[in-house]
Amino acid sequence: MPTPSSWPRTYLNWKRVLLLSLNCIYFMLLVKFSQKTLEMAANSRLVERQRRNIQEELPRRGEALT
């Protein structure tokens, strides 16, 4: 069993470990959120580009048919 003089140091170590763990979790969540945001932006640009290409192709196909 730890002596009373070692309790404060042990408490501070656990407090630091807990704080570091929370900081790591926060950082990981921030990175994941950034990745998801970039992925959604890239998908949005891709969908927009495909939509524009389809809209540009429709008049060309109509001209070819007439």
Short mmCIF file of N, CA and C in Angstrom, two decimals:
data_model
loop_
_atom_site.label_atom_id
_atom_site.label_comp_id
_atom_site.label_asym_id
_atom_site.label_seq_id
_atom_site.Cartn_x
_atom_site.Cartn_y
_atom_site.Cartn_z
N MET A 1 0.85 -1.18 0.00
CA MET A 1 0.00 0.00 0.00
C MET A 1 0.90 1.24 0.00
N PRO A 2 0.57 2.24 -0.83
CA PRO A 2 1.43 3.42 -0.90
C PRO A 2 1.41 4.22 0.40
N THR A 3 2.50 4.84 0.65
CA THR A 3 2.57 5.69 1.84
C THR A 3 1.84 7.00 1.56
N PRO A 4 1.38 7.68 2.60
CA PRO A 4 0.62 8.92 2.39
C PRO A 4 1.40 9.98 1.59
N SER A 5 2.71 9.99 1.69
CA SER A 5 3.49 11.01 0.96
C SER A 5 3.48 10.75 -0.54
N SER A 6 3.23 9.51 -0.99
CA SER A 6 3.24 9.22 -2.42
C SER A 6 1.87 9.45 -3.07
N TRP A 7 0.81 9.62 -2.28
CA TRP A 7 -0.53 9.82 -2.86
C TRP A 7 -0.63 11.03 -3.77
N PRO A 8 -0.17 12.21 -3.35
CA PRO A 8 -0.33 13.37 -4.24
C PRO A 8 0.40 13.19 -5.58
N ARG A 9 1.57 12.60 -5.55
CA ARG A 9 2.31 12.42 -6.80
C ARG A 9 1.57 11.45 -7.71
N THR A 10 1.06 10.36 -7.15
CA THR A 10 0.30 9.39 -7.93
C THR A 10 -0.94 10.04 -8.52
N TYR A 11 -1.61 10.85 -7.74
CA TYR A 11 -2.81 11.54 -8.22
C TYR A 11 -2.45 12.48 -9.37
N LEU A 12 -1.35 13.20 -9.24
CA LEU A 12 -0.95 14.10 -10.31
C LEU A 12 -0.59 13.32 -11.57
N ASN A 13 0.08 12.18 -11.43
CA ASN A 13 0.42 11.38 -12.60
C ASN A 13 -0.83 10.89 -13.31
N TRP A 14 -1.81 10.39 -12.57
CA TRP A 14 -3.05 9.94 -13.19
C TRP A 14 -3.80 11.10 -13.82
N LYS A 15 -3.73 12.25 -13.18
CA LYS A 15 -4.39 13.42 -13.73
C LYS A 15 -3.74 13.82 -15.06
N ARG A 16 -2.42 13.77 -15.10
CA ARG A 16 -1.71 14.09 -16.34
C ARG A 16 -2.01 13.07 -17.43
N VAL A 17 -2.04 11.80 -17.06
CA VAL A 17 -2.34 10.75 -18.04
C VAL A 17 -3.75 10.93 -18.58
N LEU A 18 -4.68 11.21 -17.71
CA LEU A 18 -6.06 11.42 -18.15
C LEU A 18 -6.16 12.63 -19.07
N LEU A 19 -5.50 13.71 -18.71
CA LEU A 19 -5.52 14.91 -19.55
C LEU A 19 -4.88 14.65 -20.91
N LEU A 20 -3.77 13.94 -20.91
CA LEU A 20 -3.11 13.60 -22.17
C LEU A 20 -4.01 12.71 -23.03
N SER A 21 -4.67 11.75 -22.40
CA SER A 21 -5.56 10.86 -23.13
C SER A 21 -6.71 11.65 -23.75
N LEU A 22 -7.28 12.55 -22.98
CA LEU A 22 -8.38 13.37 -23.51
C LEU A 22 -7.90 14.26 -24.65
N ASN A 23 -6.70 14.79 -24.53
CA ASN A 23 -6.15 15.59 -25.62
C ASN A 23 -5.94 14.75 -26.88
N CYS A 24 -5.46 13.53 -26.70
CA CYS A 24 -5.26 12.64 -27.85
C CYS A 24 -6.60 12.30 -28.51
N ILE A 25 -7.60 12.00 -27.70
CA ILE A 25 -8.92 11.68 -28.23
C ILE A 25 -9.48 12.88 -28.99
N TYR A 26 -9.33 14.07 -28.40
CA TYR A 26 -9.81 15.29 -29.05
C TYR A 26 -9.10 15.49 -30.40
N PHE A 27 -7.79 15.29 -30.41
CA PHE A 27 -7.03 15.45 -31.65
C PHE A 27 -7.46 14.44 -32.70
N MET A 28 -7.68 13.17 -32.28
CA MET A 28 -8.12 12.14 -33.22
C MET A 28 -9.49 12.48 -33.79
N LEU A 29 -10.40 12.96 -32.94
CA LEU A 29 -11.72 13.36 -33.42
C LEU A 29 -11.62 14.52 -34.40
N LEU A 30 -10.75 15.45 -34.10
CA LEU A 30 -10.55 16.60 -34.98
C LEU A 30 -10.03 16.16 -36.35
N VAL A 31 -9.08 15.24 -36.35
CA VAL A 31 -8.52 14.72 -37.60
C VAL A 31 -9.60 13.97 -38.39
N LYS A 32 -10.38 13.14 -37.69
CA LYS A 32 -11.45 12.39 -38.38
C LYS A 32 -12.48 13.35 -38.97
N PHE A 33 -12.85 14.37 -38.21
CA PHE A 33 -13.81 15.34 -38.70
C PHE A 33 -13.27 16.06 -39.93
N SER A 34 -11.99 16.41 -39.90
CA SER A 34 -11.37 17.08 -41.05
C SER A 34 -11.37 16.16 -42.27
N GLN A 35 -11.05 14.89 -42.05
CA GLN A 35 -11.05 13.93 -43.16
C GLN A 35 -12.44 13.79 -43.76
N LYS A 36 -13.45 13.68 -42.90
CA LYS A 36 -14.83 13.54 -43.39
C LYS A 36 -15.25 14.78 -44.16
N THR A 37 -14.87 15.96 -43.65
CA THR A 37 -15.23 17.20 -44.32
C THR A 37 -14.58 17.28 -45.69
N LEU A 38 -13.29 16.93 -45.77
CA LEU A 38 -12.60 16.94 -47.07
C LEU A 38 -13.21 15.91 -48.02
N GLU A 39 -13.57 14.75 -47.49
CA GLU A 39 -14.18 13.71 -48.32
C GLU A 39 -15.52 14.18 -48.87
N MET A 40 -16.33 14.81 -48.01
CA MET A 40 -17.62 15.31 -48.46
C MET A 40 -17.45 16.42 -49.50
N ALA A 41 -16.46 17.28 -49.31
CA ALA A 41 -16.21 18.35 -50.28
C ALA A 41 -15.77 17.77 -51.62
N ALA A 42 -14.91 16.77 -51.58
CA ALA A 42 -14.45 16.14 -52.82
C ALA A 42 -15.61 15.45 -53.53
N ASN A 43 -16.45 14.75 -52.77
CA ASN A 43 -17.60 14.09 -53.38
C ASN A 43 -18.57 15.10 -53.97
N SER A 44 -18.75 16.21 -53.28
CA SER A 44 -19.64 17.25 -53.77
C SER A 44 -19.12 17.83 -55.09
N ARG A 45 -17.81 18.07 -55.15
CA ARG A 45 -17.23 18.59 -56.40
C ARG A 45 -17.38 17.57 -57.53
N LEU A 46 -17.19 16.29 -57.22
CA LEU A 46 -17.31 15.25 -58.23
C LEU A 46 -18.74 15.18 -58.75
N VAL A 47 -19.71 15.21 -57.84
CA VAL A 47 -21.12 15.16 -58.25
C VAL A 47 -21.47 16.39 -59.08
N GLU A 48 -20.98 17.54 -58.66
CA GLU A 48 -21.26 18.77 -59.40
C GLU A 48 -20.66 18.71 -60.80
N ARG A 49 -19.45 18.18 -60.91
CA ARG A 49 -18.80 18.06 -62.21
C ARG A 49 -19.58 17.09 -63.10
N GLN A 50 -20.02 15.96 -62.54
CA GLN A 50 -20.80 15.00 -63.32
C GLN A 50 -22.13 15.60 -63.76
N ARG A 51 -22.76 16.38 -62.87
CA ARG A 51 -24.04 17.01 -63.22
C ARG A 51 -23.85 18.01 -64.37
N ARG A 52 -22.76 18.79 -64.30
CA ARG A 52 -22.48 19.76 -65.37
C ARG A 52 -22.21 19.05 -66.68
N ASN A 53 -21.46 17.95 -66.64
CA ASN A 53 -21.17 17.20 -67.86
C ASN A 53 -22.45 16.65 -68.48
N ILE A 54 -23.35 16.16 -67.66
CA ILE A 54 -24.62 15.63 -68.16
C ILE A 54 -25.44 16.75 -68.79
N GLN A 55 -25.48 17.92 -68.13
CA GLN A 55 -26.24 19.03 -68.68
C GLN A 55 -25.64 19.54 -69.98
N GLU A 56 -24.32 19.49 -70.11
CA GLU A 56 -23.68 19.90 -71.35
C GLU A 56 -23.92 18.88 -72.46
N GLU A 57 -24.04 17.62 -72.12
CA GLU A 57 -24.25 16.57 -73.12
C GLU A 57 -25.68 16.58 -73.65
N LEU A 58 -26.65 16.96 -72.83
CA LEU A 58 -28.05 16.91 -73.26
C LEU A 58 -28.32 17.77 -74.50
N PRO A 59 -27.89 19.03 -74.56
CA PRO A 59 -28.14 19.81 -75.80
C PRO A 59 -27.42 19.23 -76.99
N ARG A 60 -26.23 18.69 -76.81
CA ARG A 60 -25.50 18.09 -77.93
C ARG A 60 -26.24 16.89 -78.50
N ARG A 61 -26.78 16.08 -77.61
CA ARG A 61 -27.53 14.90 -78.08
C ARG A 61 -28.79 15.33 -78.80
N GLY A 62 -29.43 16.39 -78.30
CA GLY A 62 -30.63 16.91 -78.97
C GLY A 62 -30.33 17.44 -80.35
N GLU A 63 -29.18 18.11 -80.51
CA GLU A 63 -28.80 18.61 -81.82
C GLU A 63 -28.49 17.47 -82.77
N ALA A 64 -27.92 16.40 -82.24
CA ALA A 64 -27.57 15.27 -83.10
C ALA A 64 -28.82 14.56 -83.60
N LEU A 65 -29.89 14.57 -82.78
CA LEU A 65 -31.11 13.89 -83.17
C LEU A 65 -31.90 14.67 -84.20
N THR A 66 -31.77 15.99 -84.22
CA THR A 66 -32.58 16.78 -85.15
C THR A 66 -31.87 17.02 -86.45
#
